Amino acid sequence: MHDWKRTVFLIVLMGLQFIPLPGRADPVTDRLAGVLADLDAVSAADLETPSRAAAFLQIVARAFDLDRMALASLSPEDLPEPEAWDAYQDAYLSHTVQTFLQKLAAYGPTVSTPVGLRIAQDGAQVFVFRSQAGGRTTQMGWVLCPDGSLRICDVEIYGIRASSYQGRQFARALARLGWEGFLADLQGGALVPPG
C-alpha cells in the first residue's frame, strides 16, 4: 500500500472510533442532550412569558438540583437561618427563571450542540456544550451532582462555575443590602448577571 493510502486509511480508521455504534450510546450524554434540546425548544417556542417560565421550570425541576445550587451560591457565613431558608430558595428559583428570561429577551432563542463529557479538576463530570444565540456562541457545561443521580448541580460558562460567580455577587449584595434587601433583589431579578 502506498504511504498516502496508508495515511488516509489510518485517519479514517481513527475517525470511526468516535462514531457511536448502535446499542452503545452513553446514557449520561443522551439524557443531558435531551434536556438541552428541551431547553432550546422552550427558548424557540411561541409562548407568552408566563407559559415559557412554567415550561422552563418543569425542565429545571426535572434535571437540576436547585437546592444544592442555591446552597453552593452562599458562603458558609452567609447561610440563612433555618426559618429563612424557604424564602431564599424561592428567591433563588425566581432568580434562575429571571436569568433565563432576560437572556432570551436579549439574545433570542438558543441552538445548542453537545460536545461531550469531561472530568473537572475536582473529579466532577461536566457535560460540555456550545450554545448559540443572537450571533454569539458560548461554551458551557453542566456539572453533574456527585451522587450519581444525573442531576445538574452547577453550570459553567467558559470554565467559570455559576456558584463561584454567584457566591461573590451574593456576598456583596448581602453586605450592602442585608438579608431582606438581598432577597428582594434576588427575587426581583436585580442580581441577574449582565451579558
PDB file of C-alpha atoms in Angstrom:
ATOM      1  CA  MET A   1       0.000   0.000   0.000  1.00  0.00           C
ATOM      2  CA  HIS A   2       1.305   3.453  -0.866  1.00  0.00           C
ATOM      3  CA  ASP A   3       2.190   5.750   2.033  1.00  0.00           C
ATOM      4  CA  TRP A   4      -0.584   8.247   1.276  1.00  0.00           C
ATOM      5  CA  LYS A   5      -3.181   5.460   1.080  1.00  0.00           C
ATOM      6  CA  ARG A   6      -1.995   4.047   4.388  1.00  0.00           C
ATOM      7  CA  THR A   7      -2.224   7.515   5.946  1.00  0.00           C
ATOM      8  CA  VAL A   8      -5.773   8.043   4.653  1.00  0.00           C
ATOM      9  CA  PHE A   9      -6.752   4.560   5.835  1.00  0.00           C
ATOM     10  CA  LEU A  10      -5.397   5.252   9.346  1.00  0.00           C
ATOM     11  CA  ILE A  11      -7.163   8.618   9.533  1.00  0.00           C
ATOM     12  CA  VAL A  12     -10.483   7.050   8.524  1.00  0.00           C
ATOM     13  CA  LEU A  13      -9.970   4.188  10.974  1.00  0.00           C
ATOM     14  CA  MET A  14      -9.199   6.603  13.823  1.00  0.00           C
ATOM     15  CA  GLY A  15     -12.270   8.675  12.972  1.00  0.00           C
ATOM     16  CA  LEU A  16     -14.516   5.616  13.083  1.00  0.00           C
ATOM     17  CA  GLN A  17     -13.852   5.123  16.776  1.00  0.00           C
ATOM     18  CA  PHE A  18     -15.768   8.339  17.506  1.00  0.00           C
ATOM     19  CA  ILE A  19     -18.925   7.189  15.712  1.00  0.00           C
ATOM     20  CA  PRO A  20     -21.289   5.621  18.254  1.00  0.00           C
ATOM     21  CA  LEU A  21     -22.324   2.096  17.465  1.00  0.00           C
ATOM     22  CA  PRO A  22     -25.967   1.024  17.771  1.00  0.00           C
ATOM     23  CA  GLY A  23     -26.733  -0.070  21.307  1.00  0.00           C
ATOM     24  CA  ARG A  24     -23.600   1.583  22.693  1.00  0.00           C
ATOM     25  CA  ALA A  25     -24.933   5.066  23.361  1.00  0.00           C
ATOM     26  CA  ASP A  26     -23.844   6.873  26.504  1.00  0.00           C
ATOM     27  CA  PRO A  27     -26.928   7.232  28.739  1.00  0.00           C
ATOM     28  CA  VAL A  28     -25.493  10.259  30.570  1.00  0.00           C
ATOM     29  CA  THR A  29     -24.783  12.180  27.385  1.00  0.00           C
ATOM     30  CA  ASP A  30     -28.088  11.105  25.829  1.00  0.00           C
ATOM     31  CA  ARG A  31     -30.111  12.232  28.849  1.00  0.00           C
ATOM     32  CA  LEU A  32     -28.374  15.600  29.100  1.00  0.00           C
ATOM     33  CA  ALA A  33     -28.571  16.170  25.348  1.00  0.00           C
ATOM     34  CA  GLY A  34     -32.322  15.621  25.721  1.00  0.00           C
ATOM     35  CA  VAL A  35     -32.515  18.253  28.472  1.00  0.00           C
ATOM     36  CA  LEU A  36     -30.520  20.612  26.269  1.00  0.00           C
ATOM     37  CA  ALA A  37     -32.899  20.025  23.347  1.00  0.00           C
ATOM     38  CA  ASP A  38     -35.879  20.659  25.645  1.00  0.00           C
ATOM     39  CA  LEU A  39     -34.419  23.992  26.778  1.00  0.00           C
ATOM     40  CA  ASP A  40     -33.686  25.006  23.176  1.00  0.00           C
ATOM     41  CA  ALA A  41     -37.277  24.126  22.245  1.00  0.00           C
ATOM     42  CA  VAL A  42     -38.682  26.258  25.082  1.00  0.00           C
ATOM     43  CA  SER A  43     -36.458  29.157  24.033  1.00  0.00           C
ATOM     44  CA  ALA A  44     -37.733  28.941  20.433  1.00  0.00           C
ATOM     45  CA  ALA A  45     -41.407  28.220  21.172  1.00  0.00           C
ATOM     46  CA  ASP A  46     -44.065  30.841  20.508  1.00  0.00           C
ATOM     47  CA  LEU A  47     -45.121  31.239  24.147  1.00  0.00           C
ATOM     48  CA  GLU A  48     -46.231  34.078  26.365  1.00  0.00           C
ATOM     49  CA  THR A  49     -43.782  34.826  29.182  1.00  0.00           C
ATOM     50  CA  PRO A  50     -45.736  33.034  31.964  1.00  0.00           C
ATOM     51  CA  SER A  51     -46.095  29.875  29.846  1.00  0.00           C
ATOM     52  CA  ARG A  52     -42.420  29.982  28.864  1.00  0.00           C
ATOM     53  CA  ALA A  53     -41.405  30.406  32.512  1.00  0.00           C
ATOM     54  CA  ALA A  54     -43.615  27.461  33.527  1.00  0.00           C
ATOM     55  CA  ALA A  55     -42.157  25.233  30.786  1.00  0.00           C
ATOM     56  CA  PHE A  56     -38.627  26.256  31.804  1.00  0.00           C
ATOM     57  CA  LEU A  57     -39.395  25.458  35.445  1.00  0.00           C
ATOM     58  CA  GLN A  58     -40.640  21.978  34.538  1.00  0.00           C
ATOM     59  CA  ILE A  59     -37.356  21.191  32.809  1.00  0.00           C
ATOM     60  CA  VAL A  60     -35.283  22.706  35.603  1.00  0.00           C
ATOM     61  CA  ALA A  61     -37.196  20.812  38.306  1.00  0.00           C
ATOM     62  CA  ARG A  62     -36.589  17.551  36.444  1.00  0.00           C
ATOM     63  CA  ALA A  63     -32.911  17.999  35.608  1.00  0.00           C
ATOM     64  CA  PHE A  64     -31.307  20.417  38.098  1.00  0.00           C
ATOM     65  CA  ASP A  65     -30.756  20.114  41.845  1.00  0.00           C
ATOM     66  CA  LEU A  66     -31.722  23.679  42.714  1.00  0.00           C
ATOM     67  CA  ASP A  67     -31.360  23.076  46.458  1.00  0.00           C
ATOM     68  CA  ARG A  68     -27.674  22.232  46.017  1.00  0.00           C
ATOM     69  CA  MET A  69     -27.204  25.085  43.565  1.00  0.00           C
ATOM     70  CA  ALA A  70     -28.804  27.570  45.976  1.00  0.00           C
ATOM     71  CA  LEU A  71     -26.674  26.282  48.847  1.00  0.00           C
ATOM     72  CA  ALA A  72     -23.454  26.393  46.789  1.00  0.00           C
ATOM     73  CA  SER A  73     -24.114  30.038  45.895  1.00  0.00           C
ATOM     74  CA  LEU A  74     -23.765  31.192  49.512  1.00  0.00           C
ATOM     75  CA  SER A  75     -20.651  31.104  51.640  1.00  0.00           C
ATOM     76  CA  PRO A  76     -20.987  29.251  54.960  1.00  0.00           C
ATOM     77  CA  GLU A  77     -21.075  32.538  56.886  1.00  0.00           C
ATOM     78  CA  ASP A  78     -23.916  33.827  54.664  1.00  0.00           C
ATOM     79  CA  LEU A  79     -26.240  30.842  55.087  1.00  0.00           C
ATOM     80  CA  PRO A  80     -29.700  31.880  56.246  1.00  0.00           C
ATOM     81  CA  GLU A  81     -31.281  30.806  59.495  1.00  0.00           C
ATOM     82  CA  PRO A  82     -33.402  27.666  59.009  1.00  0.00           C
ATOM     83  CA  GLU A  83     -36.641  29.665  59.103  1.00  0.00           C
ATOM     84  CA  ALA A  84     -35.382  31.892  56.256  1.00  0.00           C
ATOM     85  CA  TRP A  85     -34.229  29.006  54.031  1.00  0.00           C
ATOM     86  CA  ASP A  86     -37.559  28.628  52.188  1.00  0.00           C
ATOM     87  CA  ALA A  87     -37.643  32.343  51.347  1.00  0.00           C
ATOM     88  CA  TYR A  88     -34.087  32.105  49.999  1.00  0.00           C
ATOM     89  CA  GLN A  89     -34.923  29.032  47.898  1.00  0.00           C
ATOM     90  CA  ASP A  90     -37.963  30.806  46.433  1.00  0.00           C
ATOM     91  CA  ALA A  91     -35.868  33.885  45.636  1.00  0.00           C
ATOM     92  CA  TYR A  92     -33.125  31.721  44.089  1.00  0.00           C
ATOM     93  CA  LEU A  93     -35.669  29.943  41.891  1.00  0.00           C
ATOM     94  CA  SER A  94     -37.088  33.286  40.787  1.00  0.00           C
ATOM     95  CA  HIS A  95     -33.535  34.498  40.045  1.00  0.00           C
ATOM     96  CA  THR A  96     -32.924  31.398  37.899  1.00  0.00           C
ATOM     97  CA  VAL A  97     -36.106  31.991  35.885  1.00  0.00           C
ATOM     98  CA  GLN A  98     -35.371  35.728  35.548  1.00  0.00           C
ATOM     99  CA  THR A  99     -31.873  34.926  34.256  1.00  0.00           C
ATOM    100  CA  PHE A 100     -33.295  32.613  31.575  1.00  0.00           C
ATOM    101  CA  LEU A 101     -35.989  35.107  30.510  1.00  0.00           C
ATOM    102  CA  GLN A 102     -33.656  38.120  30.434  1.00  0.00           C
ATOM    103  CA  LYS A 103     -31.004  36.286  28.401  1.00  0.00           C
ATOM    104  CA  LEU A 104     -33.699  35.100  25.999  1.00  0.00           C
ATOM    105  CA  ALA A 105     -35.046  38.644  25.602  1.00  0.00           C
ATOM    106  CA  ALA A 106     -31.543  39.997  24.986  1.00  0.00           C
ATOM    107  CA  TYR A 107     -30.203  37.341  22.596  1.00  0.00           C
ATOM    108  CA  GLY A 108     -33.120  35.306  21.272  1.00  0.00           C
ATOM    109  CA  PRO A 109     -33.597  31.540  21.135  1.00  0.00           C
ATOM    110  CA  THR A 110     -30.706  29.178  21.654  1.00  0.00           C
ATOM    111  CA  VAL A 111     -29.401  26.440  19.399  1.00  0.00           C
ATOM    112  CA  SER A 112     -27.116  24.168  21.381  1.00  0.00           C
ATOM    113  CA  THR A 113     -24.701  21.440  20.356  1.00  0.00           C
ATOM    114  CA  PRO A 114     -23.435  18.786  22.781  1.00  0.00           C
ATOM    115  CA  VAL A 115     -19.655  18.408  22.855  1.00  0.00           C
ATOM    116  CA  GLY A 116     -19.322  15.565  25.362  1.00  0.00           C
ATOM    117  CA  LEU A 117     -18.332  14.741  28.911  1.00  0.00           C
ATOM    118  CA  ARG A 118     -15.142  15.734  30.663  1.00  0.00           C
ATOM    119  CA  ILE A 119     -13.834  15.308  34.174  1.00  0.00           C
ATOM    120  CA  ALA A 120     -13.187  18.541  36.077  1.00  0.00           C
ATOM    121  CA  GLN A 121     -10.187  19.069  38.352  1.00  0.00           C
ATOM    122  CA  ASP A 122     -12.381  18.326  41.374  1.00  0.00           C
ATOM    123  CA  GLY A 123     -13.400  14.991  39.814  1.00  0.00           C
ATOM    124  CA  ALA A 124     -16.909  16.077  38.821  1.00  0.00           C
ATOM    125  CA  GLN A 125     -18.361  15.028  35.472  1.00  0.00           C
ATOM    126  CA  VAL A 126     -19.137  18.023  33.265  1.00  0.00           C
ATOM    127  CA  PHE A 127     -21.428  17.817  30.233  1.00  0.00           C
ATOM    128  CA  VAL A 128     -19.962  20.343  27.785  1.00  0.00           C
ATOM    129  CA  PHE A 129     -21.959  22.050  25.042  1.00  0.00           C
ATOM    130  CA  ARG A 130     -21.922  25.101  22.794  1.00  0.00           C
ATOM    131  CA  SER A 131     -24.915  27.381  22.814  1.00  0.00           C
ATOM    132  CA  GLN A 132     -25.596  29.862  20.008  1.00  0.00           C
ATOM    133  CA  ALA A 133     -27.923  32.821  20.442  1.00  0.00           C
ATOM    134  CA  GLY A 134     -28.005  36.238  18.865  1.00  0.00           C
ATOM    135  CA  GLY A 135     -24.962  35.623  16.687  1.00  0.00           C
ATOM    136  CA  ARG A 136     -22.691  34.581  19.546  1.00  0.00           C
ATOM    137  CA  THR A 137     -21.503  31.172  20.674  1.00  0.00           C
ATOM    138  CA  THR A 138     -20.931  30.377  24.335  1.00  0.00           C
ATOM    139  CA  GLN A 139     -19.012  27.362  25.656  1.00  0.00           C
ATOM    140  CA  MET A 140     -20.946  25.986  28.611  1.00  0.00           C
ATOM    141  CA  GLY A 141     -21.029  22.977  30.878  1.00  0.00           C
ATOM    142  CA  TRP A 142     -23.366  21.335  33.334  1.00  0.00           C
ATOM    143  CA  VAL A 143     -21.645  19.943  36.416  1.00  0.00           C
ATOM    144  CA  LEU A 144     -23.256  16.686  37.494  1.00  0.00           C
ATOM    145  CA  CYS A 145     -24.060  16.016  41.141  1.00  0.00           C
ATOM    146  CA  PRO A 146     -21.611  13.577  42.731  1.00  0.00           C
ATOM    147  CA  ASP A 147     -24.394  11.266  43.957  1.00  0.00           C
ATOM    148  CA  GLY A 148     -24.904   9.562  40.572  1.00  0.00           C
ATOM    149  CA  SER A 149     -28.425  10.969  40.171  1.00  0.00           C
ATOM    150  CA  LEU A 150     -27.571  12.509  36.764  1.00  0.00           C
ATOM    151  CA  ARG A 151     -28.938  15.813  38.060  1.00  0.00           C
ATOM    152  CA  ILE A 152     -27.104  19.063  37.436  1.00  0.00           C
ATOM    153  CA  CYS A 153     -25.549  20.792  40.459  1.00  0.00           C
ATOM    154  CA  ASP A 154     -23.790  23.717  38.808  1.00  0.00           C
ATOM    155  CA  VAL A 155     -23.349  25.482  35.485  1.00  0.00           C
ATOM    156  CA  GLU A 156     -20.048  26.510  33.890  1.00  0.00           C
ATOM    157  CA  ILE A 157     -19.616  29.297  31.380  1.00  0.00           C
ATOM    158  CA  TYR A 158     -16.158  29.262  29.796  1.00  0.00           C
ATOM    159  CA  GLY A 159     -14.996  27.137  32.733  1.00  0.00           C
ATOM    160  CA  ILE A 160     -16.219  29.509  35.457  1.00  0.00           C
ATOM    161  CA  ARG A 161     -18.797  27.975  37.761  1.00  0.00           C
ATOM    162  CA  ALA A 162     -22.015  29.862  38.390  1.00  0.00           C
ATOM    163  CA  SER A 163     -21.818  29.007  42.096  1.00  0.00           C
ATOM    164  CA  SER A 164     -18.444  30.751  42.338  1.00  0.00           C
ATOM    165  CA  TYR A 165     -19.620  33.834  40.448  1.00  0.00           C
ATOM    166  CA  GLN A 166     -22.905  33.968  42.355  1.00  0.00           C
ATOM    167  CA  GLY A 167     -21.131  33.435  45.672  1.00  0.00           C
ATOM    168  CA  ARG A 168     -19.099  36.609  45.163  1.00  0.00           C
ATOM    169  CA  GLN A 169     -22.061  38.541  43.764  1.00  0.00           C
ATOM    170  CA  PHE A 170     -24.436  37.405  46.505  1.00  0.00           C
ATOM    171  CA  ALA A 171     -21.894  38.143  49.288  1.00  0.00           C
ATOM    172  CA  ARG A 172     -21.502  41.735  48.028  1.00  0.00           C
ATOM    173  CA  ALA A 173     -25.282  42.172  47.805  1.00  0.00           C
ATOM    174  CA  LEU A 174     -25.785  40.757  51.309  1.00  0.00           C
ATOM    175  CA  ALA A 175     -23.133  43.081  52.743  1.00  0.00           C
ATOM    176  CA  ARG A 176     -24.711  46.079  51.017  1.00  0.00           C
ATOM    177  CA  LEU A 177     -28.422  45.296  51.420  1.00  0.00           C
ATOM    178  CA  GLY A 178     -28.811  42.989  54.400  1.00  0.00           C
ATOM    179  CA  TRP A 179     -30.810  39.774  54.225  1.00  0.00           C
ATOM    180  CA  GLU A 180     -34.240  41.272  53.411  1.00  0.00           C
ATOM    181  CA  GLY A 181     -32.875  43.620  50.735  1.00  0.00           C
ATOM    182  CA  PHE A 182     -30.824  40.801  49.234  1.00  0.00           C
ATOM    183  CA  LEU A 183     -33.899  38.552  48.996  1.00  0.00           C
ATOM    184  CA  ALA A 184     -35.922  41.344  47.374  1.00  0.00           C
ATOM    185  CA  ASP A 185     -33.224  41.993  44.752  1.00  0.00           C
ATOM    186  CA  LEU A 186     -32.708  38.277  44.135  1.00  0.00           C
ATOM    187  CA  GLN A 187     -36.461  37.689  43.776  1.00  0.00           C
ATOM    188  CA  GLY A 188     -36.959  40.710  41.517  1.00  0.00           C
ATOM    189  CA  GLY A 189     -34.173  39.981  39.025  1.00  0.00           C
ATOM    190  CA  ALA A 190     -31.845  42.822  40.054  1.00  0.00           C
ATOM    191  CA  LEU A 191     -28.972  40.361  40.530  1.00  0.00           C
ATOM    192  CA  VAL A 192     -29.214  38.757  37.090  1.00  0.00           C
ATOM    193  CA  PRO A 193     -25.702  38.976  35.630  1.00  0.00           C
ATOM    194  CA  PRO A 194     -25.230  41.227  32.600  1.00  0.00           C
ATOM    195  CA  GLY A 195     -24.376  39.854  29.173  1.00  0.00           C
TER     196      GLY A 195
END
